[in-house]
PDB file of C-alpha atoms in Angstrom:
ATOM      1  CA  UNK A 194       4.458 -13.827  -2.418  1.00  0.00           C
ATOM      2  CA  UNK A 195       3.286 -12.621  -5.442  1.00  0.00           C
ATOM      3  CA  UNK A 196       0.677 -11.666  -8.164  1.00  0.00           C
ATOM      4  CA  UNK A 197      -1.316 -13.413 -10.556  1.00  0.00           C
ATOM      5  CA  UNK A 198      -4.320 -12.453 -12.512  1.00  0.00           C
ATOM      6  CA  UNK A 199      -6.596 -14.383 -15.022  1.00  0.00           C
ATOM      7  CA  UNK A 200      -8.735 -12.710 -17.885  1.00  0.00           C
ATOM      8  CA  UNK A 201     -12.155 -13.905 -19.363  1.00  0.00           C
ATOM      9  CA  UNK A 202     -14.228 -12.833 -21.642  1.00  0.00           C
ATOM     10  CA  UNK A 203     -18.182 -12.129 -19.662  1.00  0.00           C
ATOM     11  CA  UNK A 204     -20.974  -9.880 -20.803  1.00  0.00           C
ATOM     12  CA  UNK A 205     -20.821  -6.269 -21.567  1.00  0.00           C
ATOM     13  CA  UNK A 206     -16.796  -6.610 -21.340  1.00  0.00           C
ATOM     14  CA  UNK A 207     -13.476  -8.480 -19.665  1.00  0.00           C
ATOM     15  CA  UNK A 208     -13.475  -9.857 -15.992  1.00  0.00           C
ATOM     16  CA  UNK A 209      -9.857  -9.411 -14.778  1.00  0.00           C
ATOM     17  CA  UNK A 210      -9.402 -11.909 -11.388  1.00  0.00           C
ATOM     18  CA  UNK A 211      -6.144 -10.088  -9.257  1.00  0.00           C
ATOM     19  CA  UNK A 212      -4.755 -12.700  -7.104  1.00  0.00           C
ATOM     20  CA  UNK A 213      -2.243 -12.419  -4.339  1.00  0.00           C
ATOM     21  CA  UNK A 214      -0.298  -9.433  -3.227  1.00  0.00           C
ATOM     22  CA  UNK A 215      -0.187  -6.160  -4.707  1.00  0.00           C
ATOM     23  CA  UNK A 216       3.087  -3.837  -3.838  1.00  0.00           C
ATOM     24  CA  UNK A 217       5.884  -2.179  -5.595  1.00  0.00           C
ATOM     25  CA  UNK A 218       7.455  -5.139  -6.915  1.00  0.00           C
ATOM     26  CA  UNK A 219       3.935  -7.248  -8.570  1.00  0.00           C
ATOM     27  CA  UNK A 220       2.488  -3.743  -9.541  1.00  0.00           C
ATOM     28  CA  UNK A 221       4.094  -3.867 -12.958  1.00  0.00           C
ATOM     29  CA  UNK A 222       2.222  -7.296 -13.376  1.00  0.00           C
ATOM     30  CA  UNK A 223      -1.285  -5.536 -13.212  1.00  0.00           C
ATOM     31  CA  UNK A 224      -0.225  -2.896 -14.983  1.00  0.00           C
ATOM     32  CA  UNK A 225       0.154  -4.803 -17.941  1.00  0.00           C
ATOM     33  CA  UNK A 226      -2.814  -7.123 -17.462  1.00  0.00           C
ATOM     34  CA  UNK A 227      -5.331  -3.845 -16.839  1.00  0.00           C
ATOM     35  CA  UNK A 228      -3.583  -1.799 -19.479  1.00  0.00           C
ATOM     36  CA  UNK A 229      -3.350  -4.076 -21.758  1.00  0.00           C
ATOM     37  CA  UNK A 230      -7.270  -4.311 -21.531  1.00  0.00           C
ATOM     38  CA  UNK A 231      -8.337  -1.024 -21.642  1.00  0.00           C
ATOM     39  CA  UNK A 232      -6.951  -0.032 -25.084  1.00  0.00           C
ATOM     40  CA  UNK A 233      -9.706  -0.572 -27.884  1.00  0.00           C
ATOM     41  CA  UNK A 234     -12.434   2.372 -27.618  1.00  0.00           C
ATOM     42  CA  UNK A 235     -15.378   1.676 -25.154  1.00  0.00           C
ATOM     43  CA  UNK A 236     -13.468  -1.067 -23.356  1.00  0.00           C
ATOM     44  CA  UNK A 237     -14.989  -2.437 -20.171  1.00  0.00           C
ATOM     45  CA  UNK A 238     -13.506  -4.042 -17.436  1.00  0.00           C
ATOM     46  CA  UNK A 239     -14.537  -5.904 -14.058  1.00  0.00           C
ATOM     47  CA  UNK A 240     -11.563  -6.551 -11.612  1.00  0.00           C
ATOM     48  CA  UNK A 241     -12.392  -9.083  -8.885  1.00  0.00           C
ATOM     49  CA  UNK A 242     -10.498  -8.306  -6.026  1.00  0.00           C
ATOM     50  CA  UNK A 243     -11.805 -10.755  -3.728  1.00  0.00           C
ATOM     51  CA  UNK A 244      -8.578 -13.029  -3.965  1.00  0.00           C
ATOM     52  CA  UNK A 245      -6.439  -9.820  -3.162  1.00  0.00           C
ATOM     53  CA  UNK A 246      -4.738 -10.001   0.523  1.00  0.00           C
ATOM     54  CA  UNK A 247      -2.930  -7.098   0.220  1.00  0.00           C
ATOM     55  CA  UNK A 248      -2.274  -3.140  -1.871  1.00  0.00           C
ATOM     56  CA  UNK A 249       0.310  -0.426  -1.210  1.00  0.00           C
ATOM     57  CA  UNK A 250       0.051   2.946  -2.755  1.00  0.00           C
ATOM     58  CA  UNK A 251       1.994   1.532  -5.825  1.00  0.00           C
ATOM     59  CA  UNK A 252      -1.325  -0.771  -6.716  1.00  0.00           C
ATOM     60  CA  UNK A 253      -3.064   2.010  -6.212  1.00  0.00           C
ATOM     61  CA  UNK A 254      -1.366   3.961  -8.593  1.00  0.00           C
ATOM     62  CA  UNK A 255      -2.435   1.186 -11.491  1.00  0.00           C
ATOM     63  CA  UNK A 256      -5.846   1.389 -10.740  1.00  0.00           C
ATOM     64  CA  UNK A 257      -5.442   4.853 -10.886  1.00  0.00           C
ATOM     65  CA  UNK A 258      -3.709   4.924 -14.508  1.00  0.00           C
ATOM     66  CA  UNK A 259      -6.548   2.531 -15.079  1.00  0.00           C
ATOM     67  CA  UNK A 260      -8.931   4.367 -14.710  1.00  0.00           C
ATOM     68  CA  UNK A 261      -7.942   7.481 -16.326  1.00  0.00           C
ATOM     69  CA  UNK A 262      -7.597   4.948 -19.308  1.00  0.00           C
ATOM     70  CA  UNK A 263     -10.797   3.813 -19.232  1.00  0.00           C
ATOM     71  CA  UNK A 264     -11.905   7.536 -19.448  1.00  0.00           C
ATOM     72  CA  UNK A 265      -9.933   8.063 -21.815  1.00  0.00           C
ATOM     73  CA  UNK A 266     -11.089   5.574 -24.239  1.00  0.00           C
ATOM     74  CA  UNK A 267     -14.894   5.999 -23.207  1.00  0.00           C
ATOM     75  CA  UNK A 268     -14.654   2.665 -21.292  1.00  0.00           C
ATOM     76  CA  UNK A 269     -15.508   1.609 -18.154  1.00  0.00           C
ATOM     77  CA  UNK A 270     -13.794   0.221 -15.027  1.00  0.00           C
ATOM     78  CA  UNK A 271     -15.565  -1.586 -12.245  1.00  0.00           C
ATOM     79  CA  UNK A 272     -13.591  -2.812  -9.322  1.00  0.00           C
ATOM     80  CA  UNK A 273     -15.659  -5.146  -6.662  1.00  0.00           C
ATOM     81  CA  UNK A 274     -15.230  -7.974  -3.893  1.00  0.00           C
ATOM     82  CA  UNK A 275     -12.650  -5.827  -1.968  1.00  0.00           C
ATOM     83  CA  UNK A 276     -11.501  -7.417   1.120  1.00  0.00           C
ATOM     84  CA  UNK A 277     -11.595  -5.317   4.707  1.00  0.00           C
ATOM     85  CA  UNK A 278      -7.920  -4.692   4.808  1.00  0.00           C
ATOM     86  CA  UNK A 279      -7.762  -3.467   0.498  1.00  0.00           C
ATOM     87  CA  UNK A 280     -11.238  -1.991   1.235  1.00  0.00           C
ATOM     88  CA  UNK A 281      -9.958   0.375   4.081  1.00  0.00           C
ATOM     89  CA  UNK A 282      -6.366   1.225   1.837  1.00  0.00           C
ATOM     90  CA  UNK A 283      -8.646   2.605  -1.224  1.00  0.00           C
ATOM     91  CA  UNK A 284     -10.813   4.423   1.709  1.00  0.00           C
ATOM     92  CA  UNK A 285      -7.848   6.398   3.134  1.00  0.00           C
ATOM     93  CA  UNK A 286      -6.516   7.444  -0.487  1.00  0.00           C
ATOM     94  CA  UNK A 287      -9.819   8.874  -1.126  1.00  0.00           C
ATOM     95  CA  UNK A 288     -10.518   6.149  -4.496  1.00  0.00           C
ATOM     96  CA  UNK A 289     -13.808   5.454  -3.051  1.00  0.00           C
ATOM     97  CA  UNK A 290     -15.004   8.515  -3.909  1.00  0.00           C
ATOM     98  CA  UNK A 291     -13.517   8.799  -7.560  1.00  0.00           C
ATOM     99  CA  UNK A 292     -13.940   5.139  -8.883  1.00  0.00           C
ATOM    100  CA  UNK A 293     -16.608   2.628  -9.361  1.00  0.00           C
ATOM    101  CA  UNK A 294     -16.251  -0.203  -7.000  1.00  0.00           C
ATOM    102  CA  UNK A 295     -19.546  -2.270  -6.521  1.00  0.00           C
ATOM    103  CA  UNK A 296     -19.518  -4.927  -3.340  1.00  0.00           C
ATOM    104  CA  UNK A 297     -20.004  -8.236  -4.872  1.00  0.00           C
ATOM    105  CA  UNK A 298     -18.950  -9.689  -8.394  1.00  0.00           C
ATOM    106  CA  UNK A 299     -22.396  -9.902  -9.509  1.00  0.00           C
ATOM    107  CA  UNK A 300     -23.401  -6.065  -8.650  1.00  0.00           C
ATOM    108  CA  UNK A 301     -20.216  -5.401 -11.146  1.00  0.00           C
ATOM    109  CA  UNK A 302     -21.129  -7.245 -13.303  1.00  0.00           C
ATOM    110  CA  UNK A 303     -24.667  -5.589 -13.412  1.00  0.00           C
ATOM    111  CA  UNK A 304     -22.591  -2.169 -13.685  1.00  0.00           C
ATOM    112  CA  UNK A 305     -20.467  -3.493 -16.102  1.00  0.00           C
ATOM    113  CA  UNK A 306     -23.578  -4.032 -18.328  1.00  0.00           C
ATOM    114  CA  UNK A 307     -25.707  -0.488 -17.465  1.00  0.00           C
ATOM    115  CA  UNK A 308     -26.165   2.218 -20.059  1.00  0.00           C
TER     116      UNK A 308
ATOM    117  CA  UNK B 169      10.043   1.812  26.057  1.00  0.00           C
ATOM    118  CA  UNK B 170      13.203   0.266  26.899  1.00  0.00           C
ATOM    119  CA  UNK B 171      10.974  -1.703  30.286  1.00  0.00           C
ATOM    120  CA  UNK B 172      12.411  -5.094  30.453  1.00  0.00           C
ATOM    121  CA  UNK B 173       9.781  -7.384  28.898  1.00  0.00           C
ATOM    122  CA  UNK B 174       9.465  -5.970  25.489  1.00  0.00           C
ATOM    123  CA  UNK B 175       9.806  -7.977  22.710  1.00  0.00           C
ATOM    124  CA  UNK B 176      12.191  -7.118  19.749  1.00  0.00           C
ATOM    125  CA  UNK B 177      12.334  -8.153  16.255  1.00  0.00           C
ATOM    126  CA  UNK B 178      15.391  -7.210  14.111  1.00  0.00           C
ATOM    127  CA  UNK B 179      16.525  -7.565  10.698  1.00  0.00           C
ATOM    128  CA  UNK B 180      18.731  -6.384   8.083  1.00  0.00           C
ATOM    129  CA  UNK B 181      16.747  -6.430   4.479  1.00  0.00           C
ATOM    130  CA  UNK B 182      18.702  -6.588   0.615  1.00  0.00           C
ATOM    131  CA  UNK B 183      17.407  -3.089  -0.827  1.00  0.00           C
ATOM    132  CA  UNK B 184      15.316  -4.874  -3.205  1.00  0.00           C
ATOM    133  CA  UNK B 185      11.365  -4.334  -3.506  1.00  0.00           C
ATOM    134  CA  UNK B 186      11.351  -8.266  -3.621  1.00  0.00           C
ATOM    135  CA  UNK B 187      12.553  -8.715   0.429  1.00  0.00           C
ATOM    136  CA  UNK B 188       9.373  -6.225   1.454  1.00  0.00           C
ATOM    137  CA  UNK B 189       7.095  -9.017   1.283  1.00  0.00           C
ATOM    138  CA  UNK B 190       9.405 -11.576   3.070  1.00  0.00           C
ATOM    139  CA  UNK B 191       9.526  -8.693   5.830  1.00  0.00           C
ATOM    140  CA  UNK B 192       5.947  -8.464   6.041  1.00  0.00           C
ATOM    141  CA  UNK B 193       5.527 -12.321   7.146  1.00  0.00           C
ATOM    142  CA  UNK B 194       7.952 -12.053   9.991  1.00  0.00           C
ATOM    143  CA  UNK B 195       6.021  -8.737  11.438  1.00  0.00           C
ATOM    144  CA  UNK B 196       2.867 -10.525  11.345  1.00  0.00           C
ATOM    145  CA  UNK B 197       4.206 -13.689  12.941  1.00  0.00           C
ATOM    146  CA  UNK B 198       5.976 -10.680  15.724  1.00  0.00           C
ATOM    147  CA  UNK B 199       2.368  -9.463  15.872  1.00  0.00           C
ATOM    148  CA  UNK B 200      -0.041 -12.704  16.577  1.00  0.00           C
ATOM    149  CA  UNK B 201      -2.797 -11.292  18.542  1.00  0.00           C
ATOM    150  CA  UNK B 202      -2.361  -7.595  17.216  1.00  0.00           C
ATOM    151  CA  UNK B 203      -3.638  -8.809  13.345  1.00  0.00           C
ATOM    152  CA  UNK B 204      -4.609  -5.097  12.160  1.00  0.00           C
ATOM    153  CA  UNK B 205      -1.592  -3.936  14.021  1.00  0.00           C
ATOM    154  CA  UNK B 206       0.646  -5.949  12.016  1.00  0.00           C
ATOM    155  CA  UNK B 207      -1.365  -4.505   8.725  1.00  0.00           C
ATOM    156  CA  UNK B 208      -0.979  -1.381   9.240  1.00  0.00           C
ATOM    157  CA  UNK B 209       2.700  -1.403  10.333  1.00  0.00           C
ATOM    158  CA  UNK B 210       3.111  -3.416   7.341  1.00  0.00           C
ATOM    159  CA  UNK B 211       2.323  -0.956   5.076  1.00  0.00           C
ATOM    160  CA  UNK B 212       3.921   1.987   6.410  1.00  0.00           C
ATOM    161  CA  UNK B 213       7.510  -0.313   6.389  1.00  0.00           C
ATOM    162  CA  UNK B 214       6.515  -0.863   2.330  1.00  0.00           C
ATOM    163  CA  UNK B 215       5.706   2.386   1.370  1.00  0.00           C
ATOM    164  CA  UNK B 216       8.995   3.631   3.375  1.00  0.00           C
ATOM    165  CA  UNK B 217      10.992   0.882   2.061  1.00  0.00           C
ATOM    166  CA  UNK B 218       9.603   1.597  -1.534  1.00  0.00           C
ATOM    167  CA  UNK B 219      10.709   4.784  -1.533  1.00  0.00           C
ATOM    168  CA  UNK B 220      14.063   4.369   0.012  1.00  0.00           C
ATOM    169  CA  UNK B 221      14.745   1.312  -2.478  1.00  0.00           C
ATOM    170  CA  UNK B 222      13.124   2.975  -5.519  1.00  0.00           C
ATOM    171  CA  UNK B 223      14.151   6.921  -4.970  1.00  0.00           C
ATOM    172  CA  UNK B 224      16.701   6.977  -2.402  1.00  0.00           C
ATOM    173  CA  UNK B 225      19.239   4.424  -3.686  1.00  0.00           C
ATOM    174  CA  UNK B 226      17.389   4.877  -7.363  1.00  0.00           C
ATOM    175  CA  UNK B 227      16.885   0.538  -7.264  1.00  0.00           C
ATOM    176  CA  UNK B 228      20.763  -0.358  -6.389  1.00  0.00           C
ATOM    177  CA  UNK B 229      19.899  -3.704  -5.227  1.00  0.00           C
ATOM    178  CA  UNK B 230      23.463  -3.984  -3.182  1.00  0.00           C
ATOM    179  CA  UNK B 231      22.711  -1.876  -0.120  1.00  0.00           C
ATOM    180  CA  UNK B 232      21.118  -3.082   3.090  1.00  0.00           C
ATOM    181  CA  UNK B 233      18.265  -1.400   5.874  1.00  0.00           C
ATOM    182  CA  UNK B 234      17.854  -2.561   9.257  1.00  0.00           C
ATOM    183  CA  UNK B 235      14.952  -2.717  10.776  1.00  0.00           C
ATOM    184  CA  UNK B 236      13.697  -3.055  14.539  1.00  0.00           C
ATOM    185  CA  UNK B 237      10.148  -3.671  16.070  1.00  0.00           C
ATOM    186  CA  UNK B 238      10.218  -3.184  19.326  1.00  0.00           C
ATOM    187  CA  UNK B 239       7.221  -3.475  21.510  1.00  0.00           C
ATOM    188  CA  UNK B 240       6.359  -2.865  25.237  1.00  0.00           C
ATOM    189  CA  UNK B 241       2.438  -3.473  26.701  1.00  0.00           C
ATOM    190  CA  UNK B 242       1.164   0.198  25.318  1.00  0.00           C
ATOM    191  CA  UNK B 243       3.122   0.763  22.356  1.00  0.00           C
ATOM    192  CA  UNK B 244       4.984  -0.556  19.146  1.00  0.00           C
ATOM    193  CA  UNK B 245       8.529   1.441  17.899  1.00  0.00           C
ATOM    194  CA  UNK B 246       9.741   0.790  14.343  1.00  0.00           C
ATOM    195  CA  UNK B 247      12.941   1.890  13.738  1.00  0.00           C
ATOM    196  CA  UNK B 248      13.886   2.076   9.676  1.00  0.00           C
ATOM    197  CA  UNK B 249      17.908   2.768   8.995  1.00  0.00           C
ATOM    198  CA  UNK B 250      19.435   3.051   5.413  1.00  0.00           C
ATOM    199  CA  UNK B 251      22.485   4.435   3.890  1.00  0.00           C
ATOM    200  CA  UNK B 252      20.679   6.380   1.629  1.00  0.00           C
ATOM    201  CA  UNK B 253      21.179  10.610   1.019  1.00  0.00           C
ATOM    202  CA  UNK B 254      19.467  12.159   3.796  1.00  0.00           C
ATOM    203  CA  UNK B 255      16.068  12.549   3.193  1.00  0.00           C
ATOM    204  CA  UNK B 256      13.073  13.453   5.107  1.00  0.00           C
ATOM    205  CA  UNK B 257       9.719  11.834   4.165  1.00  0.00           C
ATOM    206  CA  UNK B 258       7.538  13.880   6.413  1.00  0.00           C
ATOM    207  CA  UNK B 259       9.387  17.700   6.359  1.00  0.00           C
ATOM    208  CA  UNK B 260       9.553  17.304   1.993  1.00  0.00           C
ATOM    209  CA  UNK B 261       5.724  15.904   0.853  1.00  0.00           C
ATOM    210  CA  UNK B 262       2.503  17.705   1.748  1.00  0.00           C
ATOM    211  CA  UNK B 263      -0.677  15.611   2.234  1.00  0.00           C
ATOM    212  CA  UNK B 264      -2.500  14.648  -0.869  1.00  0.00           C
ATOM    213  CA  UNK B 265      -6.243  16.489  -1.746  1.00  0.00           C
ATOM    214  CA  UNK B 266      -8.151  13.538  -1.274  1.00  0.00           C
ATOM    215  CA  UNK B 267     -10.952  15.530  -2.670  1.00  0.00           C
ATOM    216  CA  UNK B 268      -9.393  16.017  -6.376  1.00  0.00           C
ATOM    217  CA  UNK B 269     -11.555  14.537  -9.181  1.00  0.00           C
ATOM    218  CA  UNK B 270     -10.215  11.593 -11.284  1.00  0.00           C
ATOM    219  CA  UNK B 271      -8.829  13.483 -14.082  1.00  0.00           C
ATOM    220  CA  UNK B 272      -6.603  15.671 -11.832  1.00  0.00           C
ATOM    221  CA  UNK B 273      -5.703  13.335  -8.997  1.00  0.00           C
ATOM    222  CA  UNK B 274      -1.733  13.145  -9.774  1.00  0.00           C
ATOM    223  CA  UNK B 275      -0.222   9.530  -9.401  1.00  0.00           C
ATOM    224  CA  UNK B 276       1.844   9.632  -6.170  1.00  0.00           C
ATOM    225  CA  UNK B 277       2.417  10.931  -2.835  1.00  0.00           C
ATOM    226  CA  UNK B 278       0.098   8.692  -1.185  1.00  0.00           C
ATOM    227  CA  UNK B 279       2.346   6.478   0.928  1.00  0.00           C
ATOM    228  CA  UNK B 280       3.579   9.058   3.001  1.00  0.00           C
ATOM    229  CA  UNK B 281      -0.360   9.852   3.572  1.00  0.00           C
ATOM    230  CA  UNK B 282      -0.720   5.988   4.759  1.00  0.00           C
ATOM    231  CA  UNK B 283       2.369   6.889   7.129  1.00  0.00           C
ATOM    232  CA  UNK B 284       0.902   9.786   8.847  1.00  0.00           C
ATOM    233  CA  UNK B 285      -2.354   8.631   9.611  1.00  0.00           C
ATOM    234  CA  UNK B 286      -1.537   4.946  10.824  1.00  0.00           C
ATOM    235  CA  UNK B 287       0.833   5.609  13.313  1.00  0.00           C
ATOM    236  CA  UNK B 288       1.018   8.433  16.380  1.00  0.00           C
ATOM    237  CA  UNK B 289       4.738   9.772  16.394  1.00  0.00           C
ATOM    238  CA  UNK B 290       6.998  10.032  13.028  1.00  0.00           C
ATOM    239  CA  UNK B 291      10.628  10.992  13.291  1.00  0.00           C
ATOM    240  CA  UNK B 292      13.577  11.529  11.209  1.00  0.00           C
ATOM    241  CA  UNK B 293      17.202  11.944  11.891  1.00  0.00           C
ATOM    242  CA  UNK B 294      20.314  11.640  10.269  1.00  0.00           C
ATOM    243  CA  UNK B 295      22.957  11.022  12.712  1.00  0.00           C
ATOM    244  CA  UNK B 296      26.232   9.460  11.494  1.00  0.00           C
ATOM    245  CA  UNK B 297      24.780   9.518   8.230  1.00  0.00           C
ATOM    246  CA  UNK B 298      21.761   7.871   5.865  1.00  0.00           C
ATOM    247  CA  UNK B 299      18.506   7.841   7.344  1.00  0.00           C
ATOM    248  CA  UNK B 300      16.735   6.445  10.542  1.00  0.00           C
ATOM    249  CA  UNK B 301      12.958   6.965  10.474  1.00  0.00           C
ATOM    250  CA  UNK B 302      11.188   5.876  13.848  1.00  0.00           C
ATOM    251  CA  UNK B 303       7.246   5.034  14.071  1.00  0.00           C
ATOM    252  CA  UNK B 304       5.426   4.684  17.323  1.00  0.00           C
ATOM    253  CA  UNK B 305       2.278   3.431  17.104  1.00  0.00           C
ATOM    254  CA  UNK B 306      -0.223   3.040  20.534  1.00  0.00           C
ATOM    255  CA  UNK B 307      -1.398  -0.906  20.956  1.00  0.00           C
ATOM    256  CA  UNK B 308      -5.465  -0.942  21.128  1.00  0.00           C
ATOM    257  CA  UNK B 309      -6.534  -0.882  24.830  1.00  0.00           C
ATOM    258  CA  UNK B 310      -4.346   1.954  26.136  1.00  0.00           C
ATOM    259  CA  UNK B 311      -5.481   5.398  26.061  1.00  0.00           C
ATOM    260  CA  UNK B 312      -2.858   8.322  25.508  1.00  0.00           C
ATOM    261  CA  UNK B 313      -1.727   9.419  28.911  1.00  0.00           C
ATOM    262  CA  UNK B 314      -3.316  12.508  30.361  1.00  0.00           C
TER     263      UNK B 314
END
């Protein structure tokens, strides 16, 4: 098992696909991929989870660095198409409540866009 | 537990974060009808195996941890050993604030937060040396006794 992501350019920002699984040993790859586009000021970014099988508390704690980023740099992140078993991991951290995540790829990529 | 008719799956892991997911595929296969069962256990063994891998043995790759599924009708045991220092998962890290805004939420301590609430019993001893951490978990269908 392990993790691979794709980047493309959409409107508003980047759309970051996250494919596979999502532990303590491929959490370093999304580190770099998110990171990496999250630098330049007002950054936006869409990750599309819906390829995702699997997170531990070590994905978590990329989205998290993500996301304080993204703050950081008056960005945006949008997270969407989270599958039951990734949905209900981000529920019992609490990240439901402190990031953006919109249900389907075209909702974040309507957020991805707003004012 | 110990009825005859339990089932038992046991294995001795490389302490490398690589084996975790290789682990994962044989608990699900031990699990077939018991899908979010095998999900949950799943990620309770990572984040315990993480941290023994990653903090316990700070990454040396040349250790090894056993570790046994056993499961009757009403209930699935998990029983983690390493070689580690003696550490205590549960006694050492306080639950998270799940209510702390973005900016404050500190990176961390979250696995042992997955631990507590998917399983039913947590225990921790350190007879003879390293660590053995034991999970029961109840199997859908059977309510707690009394």
């Amino acid at each position: 098992m392990s993790l691979n992501t794709a980047t493309e350019a959409i409107e508003g920002g980047q759309l970051l696909r996250v494919l596979g699984r999502l532990d303590s040993s491929t959490a370093p790859v999304l580190e770099k991929a998110l990171l990496g586009l999250l630098e330049q000021d007002g950054a936006r970014v869409l990750v599309d989870f819906a390829a995702l099988g699997y997170v531990s508390s070590a994905g978590l704690r990329v989205v998290l660095m993500a996301a304080k980023q993204a703050r950081l740099v008056k960005g945006r992140l949008v997270l969407c198409e989270l599958q039951p078993h990734v949905a209900d991991v981000f529920e019992m951290s609490g990240f439901t409540r402190i990031l953006e995540i919109a249900e389907s790829e075209a909702a974040g990529r309507a957020r991805l866009v707003a004012p | 537990m110990g009825n005859t008719g339990n089932t038992i799956l046991e294995l001795r892991l490389p302490s490398r974060l690589e084996a975790i997911a290789g682990l994962a595929e044989e608990v699900t296969a031990f699990l077939p009808d018991q899908p979010r069962v095998a999900f949950e256990i799943n990620l309770c063994l990572d984040e315990l195996l993480t941290n023994t891998i990653s903090h316990g043995l700070g990454g040396a790759g040349d250790h090894f941890i056993d570790v046994r599924l056993e499961r009757s009708d009403a209930w699935l045991e998990v029983v983690i050993k390493d070689d580690a220092p003696a550490f205590d998962p549960f006694a050492e890290v306080g639950p998270p604030d799940l209510d702390t805004d973005l900016e404050q939420r500190p990176i961390g301590g979250l696995g042992v937060h997955f631990v507590r609430t998917l399983v039913d019993v947590v225990g921790v001893s350190h007879e003879g040396g390293g660590n053995r951490v034991t999970l029961r978990k109840r199997l859908a269908g059977h309510a707690p006794a009394g």
